mmCIF file of C-alpha atoms in Angstrom:
data_model
loop_
_atom_site.group_PDB
_atom_site.id
_atom_site.type_symbol
_atom_site.label_atom_id
_atom_site.label_comp_id
_atom_site.label_asym_id
_atom_site.label_seq_id
_atom_site.Cartn_x
_atom_site.Cartn_y
_atom_site.Cartn_z
ATOM 1 C CA UNK Q 24 31.774 28.199 99.536
ATOM 2 C CA UNK Q 25 31.587 24.412 99.495
ATOM 3 C CA UNK Q 26 30.274 22.377 96.627
ATOM 4 C CA UNK Q 27 28.060 19.715 98.168
ATOM 5 C CA UNK Q 28 27.146 16.659 96.174
ATOM 6 C CA UNK Q 29 23.915 14.674 96.324
ATOM 7 C CA UNK Q 30 25.842 11.850 97.979
ATOM 8 C CA UNK Q 31 27.009 14.175 100.734
ATOM 9 C CA UNK Q 32 30.358 15.793 101.068
ATOM 10 C CA UNK Q 33 32.280 18.372 99.132
ATOM 11 C CA UNK Q 34 33.265 17.405 95.583
ATOM 12 C CA UNK Q 35 36.260 19.720 95.664
ATOM 13 C CA UNK Q 36 37.837 17.387 98.259
ATOM 14 C CA UNK Q 37 37.767 14.205 96.176
ATOM 15 C CA UNK Q 38 41.182 15.086 94.796
ATOM 16 C CA UNK Q 39 42.714 14.998 98.263
ATOM 17 C CA UNK Q 40 40.403 12.800 100.357
ATOM 18 C CA UNK Q 41 40.568 9.134 99.345
ATOM 19 C CA UNK Q 42 37.369 8.226 101.237
ATOM 20 C CA UNK Q 43 35.441 11.011 99.487
ATOM 21 C CA UNK Q 44 36.828 9.865 96.144
ATOM 22 C CA UNK Q 45 35.864 6.249 96.838
ATOM 23 C CA UNK Q 46 32.273 7.263 97.616
ATOM 24 C CA UNK Q 47 32.144 9.378 94.453
ATOM 25 C CA UNK Q 48 33.647 6.563 92.369
ATOM 26 C CA UNK Q 49 31.207 3.935 93.664
ATOM 27 C CA UNK Q 50 28.278 6.300 93.044
ATOM 28 C CA UNK Q 51 29.238 6.973 89.415
ATOM 29 C CA UNK Q 52 31.391 4.148 87.997
ATOM 30 C CA UNK Q 53 28.478 2.297 86.359
ATOM 31 C CA UNK Q 54 27.134 5.488 84.782
ATOM 32 C CA UNK Q 55 30.541 6.370 83.360
ATOM 33 C CA UNK Q 56 31.166 2.791 82.191
ATOM 34 C CA UNK Q 57 27.907 2.919 80.217
ATOM 35 C CA UNK Q 58 28.742 6.404 78.873
ATOM 36 C CA UNK Q 59 32.118 5.130 77.614
ATOM 37 C CA UNK Q 60 30.707 1.844 76.246
ATOM 38 C CA UNK Q 61 28.288 3.815 74.063
ATOM 39 C CA UNK Q 62 31.202 5.603 72.455
ATOM 40 C CA UNK Q 63 33.834 2.892 71.956
ATOM 41 C CA UNK Q 64 33.630 -0.721 70.870
ATOM 42 C CA UNK Q 65 36.879 -2.136 72.265
ATOM 43 C CA UNK Q 66 36.742 -3.528 75.840
ATOM 44 C CA UNK Q 67 40.364 -2.632 76.567
ATOM 45 C CA UNK Q 68 39.840 0.966 75.483
ATOM 46 C CA UNK Q 69 36.551 1.156 77.406
ATOM 47 C CA UNK Q 70 38.257 -0.017 80.606
ATOM 48 C CA UNK Q 71 41.175 2.376 80.130
ATOM 49 C CA UNK Q 72 38.962 5.367 79.368
ATOM 50 C CA UNK Q 73 36.724 4.708 82.366
ATOM 51 C CA UNK Q 74 39.809 4.719 84.590
ATOM 52 C CA UNK Q 75 41.146 7.850 82.862
ATOM 53 C CA UNK Q 76 37.868 9.676 83.505
ATOM 54 C CA UNK Q 77 38.249 9.131 87.238
ATOM 55 C CA UNK Q 78 41.921 10.132 87.150
ATOM 56 C CA UNK Q 79 40.857 13.342 85.405
ATOM 57 C CA UNK Q 80 38.193 13.831 88.098
ATOM 58 C CA UNK Q 81 40.887 13.702 90.783
ATOM 59 C CA UNK Q 82 42.902 16.334 88.896
ATOM 60 C CA UNK Q 83 39.968 18.657 88.232
ATOM 61 C CA UNK Q 84 37.836 18.217 91.364
ATOM 62 C CA UNK Q 85 39.024 21.460 92.916
ATOM 63 C CA UNK Q 86 37.509 23.322 89.946
ATOM 64 C CA UNK Q 87 33.991 21.922 90.387
ATOM 65 C CA UNK Q 88 31.355 24.647 90.858
ATOM 66 C CA UNK Q 89 27.843 23.557 91.839
ATOM 67 C CA UNK Q 90 26.305 26.716 90.430
ATOM 68 C CA UNK Q 91 27.411 25.646 86.917
ATOM 69 C CA UNK Q 92 25.595 22.275 87.075
ATOM 70 C CA UNK Q 93 25.190 19.180 89.173
ATOM 71 C CA UNK Q 94 27.934 16.623 89.701
ATOM 72 C CA UNK Q 95 26.634 14.262 86.997
ATOM 73 C CA UNK Q 96 26.676 17.026 84.388
ATOM 74 C CA UNK Q 97 30.206 17.954 85.466
ATOM 75 C CA UNK Q 98 31.284 14.300 85.379
ATOM 76 C CA UNK Q 99 29.854 13.827 81.863
ATOM 77 C CA UNK Q 100 31.761 16.931 80.784
ATOM 78 C CA UNK Q 101 34.994 15.435 82.151
ATOM 79 C CA UNK Q 102 34.219 12.075 80.494
ATOM 80 C CA UNK Q 103 33.444 13.749 77.189
ATOM 81 C CA UNK Q 104 36.789 15.590 77.293
ATOM 82 C CA UNK Q 105 38.681 12.374 78.099
ATOM 83 C CA UNK Q 106 36.992 10.496 75.240
ATOM 84 C CA UNK Q 107 37.614 13.363 72.816
ATOM 85 C CA UNK Q 108 41.286 13.436 73.825
ATOM 86 C CA UNK Q 109 41.481 9.684 73.232
ATOM 87 C CA UNK Q 110 39.912 10.024 69.786
ATOM 88 C CA UNK Q 111 42.404 12.749 68.888
ATOM 89 C CA UNK Q 112 45.307 10.661 70.209
ATOM 90 C CA UNK Q 113 44.148 7.551 68.345
ATOM 91 C CA UNK Q 114 43.721 9.494 65.120
ATOM 92 C CA UNK Q 115 47.238 10.905 65.386
ATOM 93 C CA UNK Q 116 48.622 7.457 66.146
ATOM 94 C CA UNK Q 117 46.802 5.837 63.229
ATOM 95 C CA UNK Q 118 48.017 8.506 60.857
ATOM 96 C CA UNK Q 119 51.596 8.163 62.049
ATOM 97 C CA UNK Q 120 51.879 4.398 62.507
ATOM 98 C CA UNK Q 121 48.875 2.691 60.942
ATOM 99 C CA UNK Q 122 47.159 0.184 63.160
ATOM 100 C CA UNK Q 123 48.837 -0.406 66.493
ATOM 101 C CA UNK Q 124 49.293 -3.999 67.625
ATOM 102 C CA UNK Q 125 49.251 -5.079 71.246
ATOM 103 C CA UNK Q 126 46.704 -4.770 73.971
ATOM 104 C CA UNK Q 127 46.613 -3.991 77.611
ATOM 105 C CA UNK Q 128 46.291 -7.065 79.813
ATOM 106 C CA UNK Q 129 42.811 -7.855 81.085
ATOM 107 C CA UNK Q 130 41.712 -11.198 82.438
ATOM 108 C CA UNK Q 131 38.947 -13.193 80.743
ATOM 109 C CA UNK Q 132 36.289 -12.131 83.268
ATOM 110 C CA UNK Q 133 37.086 -8.445 82.717
ATOM 111 C CA UNK Q 134 36.900 -8.836 78.957
ATOM 112 C CA UNK Q 135 33.614 -10.777 79.167
ATOM 113 C CA UNK Q 136 32.052 -8.150 81.445
ATOM 114 C CA UNK Q 137 33.176 -5.268 79.244
ATOM 115 C CA UNK Q 138 32.046 -7.062 76.071
ATOM 116 C CA UNK Q 139 28.606 -7.596 77.676
ATOM 117 C CA UNK Q 140 28.410 -3.881 78.456
ATOM 118 C CA UNK Q 141 29.493 -2.987 74.922
ATOM 119 C CA UNK Q 142 26.868 -5.376 73.493
ATOM 120 C CA UNK Q 143 24.199 -3.910 75.766
ATOM 121 C CA UNK Q 144 25.015 -0.441 74.476
ATOM 122 C CA UNK Q 145 25.165 -1.414 70.771
ATOM 123 C CA UNK Q 146 21.813 0.201 69.906
ATOM 124 C CA UNK Q 147 22.866 3.442 71.590
ATOM 125 C CA UNK Q 148 26.220 3.267 69.779
ATOM 126 C CA UNK Q 149 24.439 2.847 66.410
ATOM 127 C CA UNK Q 150 22.270 5.851 67.256
ATOM 128 C CA UNK Q 151 25.410 7.776 68.173
ATOM 129 C CA UNK Q 152 26.911 6.878 64.792
ATOM 130 C CA UNK Q 153 23.715 7.988 63.039
ATOM 131 C CA UNK Q 154 24.126 11.426 64.603
ATOM 132 C CA UNK Q 155 27.590 11.890 63.126
ATOM 133 C CA UNK Q 156 26.259 14.305 60.490
ATOM 134 C CA UNK Q 157 25.485 16.933 63.126
ATOM 135 C CA UNK Q 158 28.032 19.566 64.161
ATOM 136 C CA UNK Q 159 30.199 18.286 67.051
ATOM 137 C CA UNK Q 160 28.886 20.623 69.774
ATOM 138 C CA UNK Q 161 25.251 20.095 68.731
ATOM 139 C CA UNK Q 162 25.717 16.324 68.636
ATOM 140 C CA UNK Q 163 27.337 16.370 72.086
ATOM 141 C CA UNK Q 164 24.422 18.381 73.481
ATOM 142 C CA UNK Q 165 21.836 16.028 71.987
ATOM 143 C CA UNK Q 166 23.716 12.995 73.331
ATOM 144 C CA UNK Q 167 23.838 14.409 76.848
ATOM 145 C CA UNK Q 168 20.081 15.091 76.795
ATOM 146 C CA UNK Q 169 18.648 12.207 74.768
ATOM 147 C CA UNK Q 170 21.118 9.403 75.426
ATOM 148 C CA UNK Q 171 22.650 10.188 78.808
ATOM 149 C CA UNK Q 172 19.491 11.620 80.377
ATOM 150 C CA UNK Q 173 20.754 14.980 81.569
ATOM 151 C CA UNK Q 174 18.336 17.869 81.815
ATOM 152 C CA UNK Q 175 18.743 20.552 79.192
ATOM 153 C CA UNK Q 176 20.095 22.960 81.828
ATOM 154 C CA UNK Q 177 22.646 20.420 83.117
ATOM 155 C CA UNK Q 178 23.737 19.505 79.575
ATOM 156 C CA UNK Q 179 24.171 23.190 78.770
ATOM 157 C CA UNK Q 180 26.302 23.525 81.904
ATOM 158 C CA UNK Q 181 28.423 20.515 80.929
ATOM 159 C CA UNK Q 182 29.143 22.144 77.558
ATOM 160 C CA UNK Q 183 29.496 25.701 78.835
ATOM 161 C CA UNK Q 184 26.600 27.194 76.842
ATOM 162 C CA UNK Q 185 23.446 28.995 77.913
ATOM 163 C CA UNK Q 186 20.226 27.017 78.410
ATOM 164 C CA UNK Q 187 18.520 29.138 75.732
ATOM 165 C CA UNK Q 188 21.204 28.272 73.164
ATOM 166 C CA UNK Q 189 20.913 24.643 74.219
ATOM 167 C CA UNK Q 190 17.145 24.617 73.620
ATOM 168 C CA UNK Q 191 17.568 26.052 70.122
ATOM 169 C CA UNK Q 192 20.345 23.582 69.236
ATOM 170 C CA UNK Q 193 18.398 20.574 70.534
ATOM 171 C CA UNK Q 194 15.282 21.598 68.612
ATOM 172 C CA UNK Q 195 17.232 21.987 65.369
ATOM 173 C CA UNK Q 196 19.180 18.770 65.940
ATOM 174 C CA UNK Q 197 16.058 16.710 66.595
ATOM 175 C CA UNK Q 198 14.454 18.094 63.448
ATOM 176 C CA UNK Q 199 17.569 17.228 61.402
ATOM 177 C CA UNK Q 200 17.746 13.713 62.872
ATOM 178 C CA UNK Q 201 14.042 13.080 62.179
ATOM 179 C CA UNK Q 202 14.547 14.188 58.588
ATOM 180 C CA UNK Q 203 17.646 11.993 58.171
ATOM 181 C CA UNK Q 204 15.869 8.969 59.654
ATOM 182 C CA UNK Q 205 12.825 9.537 57.434
ATOM 183 C CA UNK Q 206 15.063 9.758 54.361
ATOM 184 C CA UNK Q 207 16.928 6.574 55.304
ATOM 185 C CA UNK Q 208 13.605 4.739 55.849
ATOM 186 C CA UNK Q 209 12.314 5.840 52.444
ATOM 187 C CA UNK Q 210 15.584 4.632 50.869
ATOM 188 C CA UNK Q 211 14.999 1.168 52.356
ATOM 189 C CA UNK Q 212 11.519 0.873 50.853
#
């Protein structure tokens, strides 16, 4: 069985067919760049993680199954795993060595473009930080639905949970966020 994508072609071939990968990359690079920029605030890290997402896509393309969700849901799942791995790696590195000096080389235009994207996503990043009190899997589900625009079914597929469980978690998470926002507003008054 093939796994057709909305852009045409079989997603399982993007790991071996450079033309298929290029089409996939062009179709999704902006979406993934925005996804990453909402979750990190360093342009070098954002550029690296965006590239790592597409390297991970090449490695895992053969495992894509259309019946488990559309290609965007699958891609967000890959991106989420890459970002989580980076956070774990950075935490280990900070614990072991403190702050790491040195940066990857980017030219001024690249840095300016990435900084613009990070600035454009600052409100979404603040919202993401406000959700940090939720359990990790619930927060990830709410992000995929409310921030990244996936349907509840696709978000459930990206996280490997049933749509029914996803509905319950989203309902509870939204209620908790509304309560937290109401409490923070009353504290400001």
